[in-house]
Short mmCIF file of C-alpha atoms in Angstrom, two decimals:
data_model
loop_
_atom_site.label_atom_id
_atom_site.label_comp_id
_atom_site.label_asym_id
_atom_site.label_seq_id
_atom_site.Cartn_x
_atom_site.Cartn_y
_atom_site.Cartn_z
CA ALA I 1 -14.77 93.10 227.26
CA GLY I 2 -16.42 92.85 223.80
CA ALA I 3 -19.55 95.14 223.00
CA ALA I 4 -23.56 94.62 222.88
CA TYR I 5 -24.23 95.60 219.52
CA ASN I 6 -21.38 95.80 217.11
CA ASP I 7 -17.59 94.59 216.57
CA LYS I 8 -16.07 97.80 215.57
CA THR I 9 -15.71 100.87 217.60
CA PRO I 10 -17.82 104.00 216.55
CA ASN I 11 -14.24 105.22 214.89
CA GLY I 12 -13.71 101.71 212.90
CA GLY I 13 -11.32 100.22 215.01
CA THR I 14 -11.08 97.43 216.65
CA LEU I 15 -12.84 96.52 220.00
CA THR I 16 -11.35 95.43 223.17
CA ASN I 17 -12.32 91.79 223.58
CA TYR I 18 -9.82 90.64 226.27
CA VAL I 19 -9.37 92.60 229.54
CA HIS I 20 -6.40 90.98 231.52
CA VAL I 21 -6.25 92.14 235.51
CA ALA I 22 -2.72 90.87 236.35
CA GLY I 23 -3.31 92.03 240.26
CA ASP I 24 -6.27 93.15 242.24
CA TYR I 25 -9.26 94.90 241.01
CA ASN I 26 -11.45 97.06 243.33
CA PHE I 27 -14.58 98.30 242.15
CA LYS I 28 -16.96 101.03 244.50
CA ALA I 29 -20.14 102.51 242.73
CA VAL I 30 -22.71 104.83 244.71
CA LYS I 31 -25.57 105.58 241.78
CA ALA I 32 -27.75 108.98 243.58
CA ASN I 33 -30.67 108.32 241.67
CA MET I 34 -31.91 104.43 242.90
CA ASN I 35 -34.94 104.77 240.47
CA ASN I 36 -32.60 104.61 237.55
CA ALA I 37 -32.37 100.99 236.41
CA LYS I 38 -29.60 100.84 233.92
CA PRO I 39 -27.21 98.31 235.48
CA THR I 40 -24.25 99.45 237.25
CA THR I 41 -21.64 96.76 236.78
CA GLY I 42 -18.34 95.95 238.26
CA ILE I 43 -17.31 93.44 235.36
CA ARG I 44 -18.76 92.75 231.66
CA ALA I 45 -18.40 90.50 229.32
CA ILE I 46 -20.78 90.93 226.41
CA GLN I 47 -20.77 89.61 223.01
CA ASN I 48 -22.41 91.24 220.01
CA ASN I 49 -24.77 89.19 218.28
CA ASP I 50 -26.45 91.22 215.34
CA GLY I 51 -24.65 92.05 212.56
CA THR I 52 -27.39 94.70 211.26
CA ILE I 53 -26.60 97.54 213.70
CA ALA I 54 -23.14 99.07 212.35
CA SER I 55 -21.75 99.15 208.74
CA GLY I 56 -19.29 96.55 208.36
CA SER I 57 -20.46 94.10 211.19
CA THR I 58 -20.02 90.59 210.68
CA GLY I 59 -22.89 89.39 213.09
CA ILE I 60 -20.57 87.46 215.11
CA GLY I 61 -18.44 89.74 217.72
CA PRO I 62 -14.91 89.21 219.02
CA ASN I 63 -15.00 86.67 221.79
CA ALA I 64 -14.97 88.63 224.86
CA VAL I 65 -12.92 87.45 227.96
CA VAL I 66 -12.35 89.01 231.08
CA THR I 67 -9.64 87.54 233.87
CA VAL I 68 -8.36 88.59 237.04
CA ASP I 69 -5.67 87.36 238.61
CA GLY I 70 -5.89 88.85 242.24
CA THR I 71 -8.86 89.77 244.00
CA TYR I 72 -12.21 91.30 242.61
CA THR I 73 -14.00 93.37 245.10
CA ALA I 74 -16.83 95.25 244.40
CA ASP I 75 -19.23 97.71 246.75
CA ILE I 76 -22.42 98.66 244.75
CA THR I 77 -25.38 100.93 245.63
CA SER I 78 -27.68 101.30 242.84
CA GLY I 79 -31.12 100.71 241.40
CA TYR I 80 -29.97 97.59 239.53
CA GLY I 81 -26.12 96.78 240.45
CA VAL I 82 -24.48 93.78 239.12
CA GLY I 83 -21.25 92.65 240.29
CA VAL I 84 -20.08 90.52 237.15
CA TYR I 85 -22.68 90.42 234.05
CA VAL I 86 -21.75 87.93 231.37
CA SER I 87 -23.71 87.19 227.90
CA GLY I 88 -24.12 87.04 224.42
CA LYS I 89 -24.06 83.26 223.53
CA PHE I 90 -27.34 82.62 221.69
CA ASP I 91 -26.69 79.95 219.03
CA ALA I 92 -23.70 77.53 218.14
CA ASN I 93 -22.11 80.03 215.98
CA GLN I 94 -21.13 82.52 218.87
CA LYS I 95 -18.33 82.14 220.81
CA MET I 96 -19.16 81.90 224.69
CA PRO I 97 -17.91 84.97 226.72
CA VAL I 98 -16.31 84.32 229.75
CA VAL I 99 -14.78 85.70 232.97
CA ASN I 100 -12.31 84.16 234.71
CA LEU I 101 -12.09 84.90 238.54
CA ASN I 102 -10.21 84.13 241.68
CA ASP I 103 -11.27 85.22 245.13
CA VAL I 104 -14.26 87.42 244.90
CA ASN I 105 -16.18 89.71 247.50
CA ILE I 106 -19.17 91.55 246.36
CA THR I 107 -21.33 93.13 248.22
CA LEU I 108 -24.68 95.04 246.97
CA HIS I 109 -26.96 97.56 248.16
CA GLY I 110 -30.50 98.66 246.68
CA LYS I 111 -31.29 96.14 244.16
CA GLY I 112 -29.40 93.64 241.89
CA ASN I 113 -27.36 90.62 241.11
CA ALA I 114 -24.12 89.82 242.48
CA LEU I 115 -23.58 87.56 239.45
CA LYS I 116 -25.82 87.53 236.59
CA ILE I 117 -25.21 84.71 233.58
CA GLY I 118 -27.21 85.28 230.49
CA LYS I 119 -29.46 87.91 229.03
CA THR I 120 -32.95 86.92 227.82
CA ASN I 121 -34.04 88.05 224.43
CA ARG I 122 -36.11 91.14 224.42
CA ASN I 123 -37.65 90.93 221.08
CA SER I 124 -41.18 90.51 222.53
CA ILE I 125 -40.60 93.33 224.75
CA PHE I 126 -39.17 95.89 222.40
CA PRO I 127 -39.78 95.42 218.71
CA TYR I 128 -36.74 95.28 216.48
CA SER I 129 -38.46 97.88 214.41
CA LEU I 130 -38.38 100.62 217.52
CA SER I 131 -35.02 99.38 219.45
CA PRO I 132 -32.19 97.12 218.58
CA THR I 133 -32.86 94.62 220.91
CA ARG I 134 -30.04 92.08 220.14
CA ASP I 135 -28.08 93.55 222.39
CA GLY I 136 -25.80 90.92 223.73
CA TRP I 137 -28.43 88.40 224.55
CA GLY I 138 -27.61 84.70 225.09
CA ALA I 139 -25.45 82.29 227.39
CA GLY I 140 -22.40 83.35 229.30
CA GLN I 141 -20.16 81.44 231.64
CA ILE I 142 -18.16 82.28 234.85
CA ASN I 143 -15.27 80.24 235.96
CA ILE I 144 -13.73 80.32 239.59
CA ALA I 145 -9.99 79.36 239.77
CA SER I 146 -8.80 76.37 241.95
CA GLY I 147 -8.59 77.47 245.42
CA GLY I 148 -10.78 80.62 244.71
CA ASN I 149 -12.64 81.72 247.49
CA VAL I 150 -15.85 83.58 246.68
CA VAL I 151 -18.25 85.52 249.06
CA ILE I 152 -21.05 87.37 247.98
CA ASP I 153 -23.45 89.57 250.55
CA THR I 154 -27.15 90.47 248.97
CA THR I 155 -28.72 91.12 252.15
CA ASP I 156 -29.30 94.49 251.73
CA ALA I 157 -30.50 94.23 248.08
CA ASN I 158 -33.56 93.12 246.50
CA GLY I 159 -33.06 90.75 243.51
CA GLU I 160 -31.55 87.15 243.40
CA ALA I 161 -27.73 86.65 244.37
CA ILE I 162 -26.86 84.68 241.37
CA ALA I 163 -29.14 84.80 238.32
CA ILE I 164 -28.74 82.55 235.80
CA THR I 165 -31.17 83.60 232.56
CA TYR I 166 -30.48 81.78 229.36
CA GLY I 167 -29.83 78.45 228.88
CA GLY I 168 -26.10 77.12 228.00
CA SER I 169 -24.79 79.03 230.99
CA VAL I 170 -22.04 78.07 232.74
CA LEU I 171 -21.10 78.51 236.65
CA ASP I 172 -17.97 76.81 237.16
CA ALA I 173 -16.97 76.79 241.00
CA SER I 174 -16.06 72.96 241.40
CA GLN I 175 -12.59 73.62 242.15
CA ALA I 176 -13.12 76.50 244.60
CA ALA I 177 -12.21 76.64 248.14
CA GLY I 178 -15.17 78.17 249.35
CA PHE I 179 -18.38 79.52 248.25
CA ARG I 180 -20.15 81.70 250.61
CA VAL I 181 -23.95 83.35 249.81
CA ASN I 182 -25.83 85.36 251.94
CA ALA I 183 -28.80 86.84 250.32
CA LYS I 184 -31.89 88.75 250.83
CA GLY I 185 -33.82 87.15 248.13
CA ASN I 186 -33.46 84.03 246.71
CA VAL I 187 -29.74 82.74 246.32
CA ILE I 188 -30.06 81.27 242.85
CA ARG I 189 -32.48 81.99 240.25
CA VAL I 190 -32.81 80.41 237.00
CA GLY I 191 -34.84 81.66 234.25
CA ASN I 192 -35.81 84.97 235.07
CA ASP I 193 -34.44 87.89 234.39
CA ILE I 194 -35.32 91.01 236.86
CA LEU I 195 -34.51 93.82 235.02
CA PHE I 196 -37.52 93.29 232.92
CA ASN I 197 -38.93 89.81 235.08
CA ALA I 198 -38.56 88.21 231.70
CA LEU I 199 -38.78 84.10 231.42
CA GLN I 200 -36.59 83.15 228.72
CA PRO I 201 -37.88 79.45 227.34
CA SER I 202 -34.79 77.50 226.94
CA ALA I 203 -34.50 73.51 226.59
CA ASP I 204 -30.48 74.08 226.60
CA LEU I 205 -28.24 72.63 229.64
CA ILE I 206 -27.63 75.20 232.24
CA ASP I 207 -24.39 74.21 234.17
CA VAL I 208 -23.76 74.74 237.54
CA LYS I 209 -20.83 73.35 239.72
CA ILE I 210 -19.92 74.82 243.19
CA ASN I 211 -17.46 73.56 245.57
CA ASN I 212 -17.98 73.86 249.41
CA ALA I 213 -20.84 75.81 249.49
CA TYR I 214 -22.61 78.06 251.93
CA PHE I 215 -25.76 79.35 251.16
CA ARG I 216 -28.01 81.35 253.09
CA THR I 217 -31.37 83.29 253.10
CA THR I 218 -32.52 85.73 255.49
CA THR I 219 -36.19 86.45 253.85
CA PRO I 220 -38.88 84.09 254.48
CA THR I 221 -40.32 84.34 250.95
CA SER I 222 -36.49 83.33 249.38
CA SER I 223 -35.25 79.92 248.51
CA LEU I 224 -31.52 78.67 248.08
CA ILE I 225 -32.87 77.76 244.44
CA GLN I 226 -35.35 78.86 242.42
CA ILE I 227 -36.26 76.95 239.28
CA ASP I 228 -38.58 79.21 236.94
CA GLN I 229 -41.06 77.82 234.54
CA GLN I 230 -39.95 76.70 230.95
CA GLN I 231 -36.21 75.91 232.20
CA LYS I 232 -36.20 72.20 230.98
CA ASP I 233 -32.72 71.13 232.16
CA VAL I 234 -30.68 72.61 234.81
CA SER I 235 -28.00 70.26 235.47
CA GLN I 236 -23.94 69.79 237.30
CA SER I 237 -23.89 66.83 235.01
CA SER I 238 -26.56 64.18 233.72
CA ALA I 239 -27.10 63.59 237.19
CA ALA I 240 -27.51 66.45 239.16
CA SER I 241 -28.42 70.45 239.10
CA LEU I 242 -26.21 71.75 242.01
CA VAL I 243 -23.86 69.59 243.57
CA PHE I 244 -23.18 70.90 248.06
CA ASP I 245 -20.00 69.10 248.14
CA ASP I 246 -16.47 69.21 251.00
CA GLY I 247 -18.59 70.12 254.16
CA ALA I 248 -21.04 72.55 252.20
CA HIS I 249 -23.58 74.06 254.14
CA ALA I 250 -27.37 75.51 253.06
CA THR I 251 -30.20 76.79 255.03
CA GLY I 252 -33.50 77.17 253.20
CA LEU I 253 -36.03 75.63 250.92
CA VAL I 254 -35.57 75.07 247.49
CA ASN I 255 -38.73 75.43 244.73
CA LYS I 256 -39.24 74.56 241.16
CA THR I 257 -42.61 74.54 238.68
CA ALA I 258 -43.88 71.49 237.63
CA ALA I 259 -42.42 71.68 233.77
CA SER I 260 -38.92 71.71 235.65
CA THR I 261 -35.91 69.88 236.93
CA LEU I 262 -33.78 70.38 239.55
CA ASN I 263 -31.62 67.67 240.96
CA ILE I 264 -29.78 67.99 244.13
CA GLY I 265 -26.50 66.21 245.41
CA LEU I 266 -25.31 66.85 248.93
CA SER I 267 -21.91 64.71 249.18
CA GLY I 268 -18.72 64.92 251.56
CA GLY I 269 -20.22 65.87 254.65
CA SER I 270 -21.99 68.55 253.69
CA THR I 271 -25.52 69.87 255.55
CA TRP I 272 -28.62 71.21 253.97
CA ASN I 273 -30.89 72.38 256.80
CA LEU I 274 -34.42 72.88 256.03
CA ALA I 275 -35.98 76.54 257.51
CA GLU I 276 -39.25 77.41 257.89
CA LYS I 277 -39.72 80.66 255.87
CA ALA I 278 -42.66 82.22 258.04
CA THR I 279 -45.52 81.35 260.12
CA GLY I 280 -48.23 80.05 258.26
CA ALA I 281 -46.09 80.02 255.06
CA THR I 282 -44.96 77.04 252.91
CA THR I 283 -42.50 74.52 254.48
CA THR I 284 -41.73 72.51 251.28
CA SER I 285 -39.18 71.86 249.30
CA THR I 286 -39.75 71.08 245.92
CA PHE I 287 -37.31 69.44 243.34
CA THR I 288 -36.63 66.48 240.97
CA ALA I 289 -34.28 64.32 243.04
CA LEU I 290 -32.35 64.64 246.12
CA ASN I 291 -29.06 62.73 246.34
CA MET I 292 -27.47 62.35 249.44
CA GLU I 293 -23.91 60.64 250.18
CA GLY I 294 -20.71 60.59 251.85
CA GLU I 295 -21.53 61.20 255.56
CA SER I 296 -23.82 64.24 254.46
CA VAL I 297 -27.03 65.50 256.80
CA LEU I 298 -30.35 66.74 256.21
CA ASN I 299 -31.74 68.59 259.29
CA ALA I 300 -35.69 68.75 259.37
CA PHE I 301 -36.30 70.60 262.58
CA ASN I 302 -36.49 74.12 263.79
CA ASN I 303 -35.12 74.21 267.25
CA THR I 304 -38.19 75.90 268.83
CA GLY I 305 -41.04 73.45 268.67
CA ALA I 306 -42.63 70.83 266.58
CA ALA I 307 -41.74 71.50 262.78
CA SER I 308 -43.55 70.11 259.86
CA PHE I 309 -41.38 69.89 256.29
CA ILE I 310 -42.66 68.53 253.08
CA LEU I 311 -39.85 67.18 250.71
CA ALA I 312 -42.00 67.18 247.01
CA GLY I 313 -39.34 64.69 245.27
CA ASP I 314 -37.42 61.25 245.03
CA VAL I 315 -34.97 61.04 248.07
CA SER I 316 -32.08 58.73 248.39
CA SER I 317 -29.81 58.38 251.08
CA ALA I 318 -26.10 56.37 251.42
CA ASN I 319 -23.87 56.63 254.10
CA SER I 320 -26.19 59.77 254.95
CA THR I 321 -28.31 61.16 257.63
CA ILE I 322 -31.82 62.46 257.94
CA SER I 323 -32.43 64.15 261.22
CA MET I 324 -35.27 65.15 263.25
CA ALA I 325 -33.62 65.42 266.41
CA ASP I 326 -33.53 68.49 268.06
CA GLN I 327 -34.61 67.13 271.86
CA LYS I 328 -37.92 68.31 271.10
CA ALA I 329 -40.70 65.17 269.96
CA GLY I 330 -43.34 65.94 267.37
CA ASP I 331 -41.48 67.29 264.35
CA VAL I 332 -42.97 65.90 261.16
CA LEU I 333 -40.87 64.91 257.69
CA THR I 334 -43.56 64.27 254.84
CA LEU I 335 -41.56 62.77 251.49
CA ARG I 336 -44.06 63.04 248.70
CA GLY I 337 -42.03 60.82 246.59
CA ASN I 338 -39.88 57.72 246.50
CA TYR I 339 -37.28 57.01 249.25
CA THR I 340 -34.32 54.54 248.61
CA GLY I 341 -32.50 53.90 251.74
CA LEU I 342 -28.54 52.54 250.94
CA ALA I 343 -26.21 51.36 252.65
CA GLY I 344 -25.48 53.47 255.83
CA SER I 345 -28.80 55.33 255.60
CA ARG I 346 -29.48 56.74 258.86
CA LEU I 347 -32.84 58.48 260.57
CA LEU I 348 -32.82 60.11 263.44
CA VAL I 349 -35.94 60.86 265.91
CA ASP I 350 -36.78 62.36 269.33
CA GLY I 351 -39.20 60.84 271.30
CA ILE I 352 -41.14 61.36 274.97
CA TRP I 353 -43.12 59.43 277.30
CA ASN I 354 -45.91 61.78 278.69
CA ASP I 355 -46.97 59.21 280.57
CA PRO I 356 -47.26 55.65 281.21
CA ASN I 357 -49.39 54.95 278.03
CA THR I 358 -48.69 58.24 275.66
CA LEU I 359 -45.74 58.16 273.45
CA THR I 360 -45.21 61.63 271.48
CA THR I 361 -42.39 60.74 268.71
CA ASP I 362 -41.29 62.34 265.55
CA THR I 363 -42.88 61.14 262.27
CA PHE I 364 -41.78 60.38 258.94
CA VAL I 365 -43.85 60.04 256.19
CA ILE I 366 -43.00 58.16 252.97
CA ASP I 367 -46.16 58.85 250.40
CA GLY I 368 -44.35 56.88 247.62
CA ASP I 369 -42.33 53.93 247.31
CA ALA I 370 -39.81 52.74 249.71
CA ILE I 371 -36.74 50.67 248.86
CA GLY I 372 -33.91 49.29 250.86
CA SER I 373 -33.34 49.90 254.73
CA THR I 374 -32.17 52.32 256.78
CA ALA I 375 -31.21 52.34 260.50
CA VAL I 376 -33.67 54.58 262.85
CA ARG I 377 -31.61 55.86 265.41
CA PRO I 378 -33.42 57.12 268.56
CA TYR I 379 -32.40 60.33 270.34
CA ARG I 380 -32.24 60.85 274.02
CA CYS I 381 -34.87 63.83 274.72
CA ARG I 382 -35.88 64.81 277.85
CA ALA I 383 -34.63 62.41 279.71
CA ALA I 384 -36.58 59.99 277.80
CA PHE I 385 -35.62 57.53 275.30
CA LEU I 386 -37.43 56.32 272.48
CA ALA I 387 -37.21 52.52 271.15
CA MET I 388 -37.95 51.05 267.80
#
């Protein structure tokens, strides 16, 4: 839907700006030349944003909207495959291009993004005198219908499963029944456009709402959420960037640069399992704030031996649990930030007596301020019991 450069077809006719699929949409593509990086895309909603390309253009293209009522299934093998690609709102005068989906099942092989929201301004890469580069760059929006289920598998593809590359972009899956992502690379990356490895400086709000999420990465160097430099405001609202709610499950680490903002919320019985990336590699999750509530759990152990994780950011816990209890004493969780323990907050730890005079325990270190109170609960370990 829409077009990159013009608001007219080559013969002067009106462009198709709205595509509605009343049933299911199945898309399968295999590109023979895997070195060809031109996008192979199942759904594309793009907004013209340059009136100088074609005679008669207004500079503001038609509002591009794609809606699929049934199930959207995509299986793409390509040097750069994209399940859904939406972009084109670069200032207040432009309309927001939108893709509305219900149930989604996207599998990628090779390289690409299952969901790509926004497109970087490439004027700095291709000067306008050499190429018309204002080709639909700007923000975009993807909406998942109430009760919709999203399944994304990029374990056989390099690149972020979900790439959000321009300020003002929106991913609204706040009413989804499920949102499951298994990725080889980062699950969500904000800021980087892998096609040109370009960062888009932006202070505009990037709005991500995901209900009942299950996120997992399979590569040691990948993150659940990667916030690149120059991205100033990534938020679900004014208080949170990404909310795991309604029994959501996430495994891995998160990362942001010093100049970025990354706020995370755990609620509704959700679980975040910290996972070591690799032997000798970082075990640090870097964020601005983590707010836990509603019987949520943060697990800081590896089930194989003594784990050592670092949380670089502030943590607040209410009616929720931080657990190092895997029946193996010696785990260390270090908080490089402030801790607030509210009503119902709990800390689970292991302990074992090696001999009558030696006690090995899990350790929770707070480098910042500690406010409030938290119940510390010992966990039985090798028939031994730690009392604190």
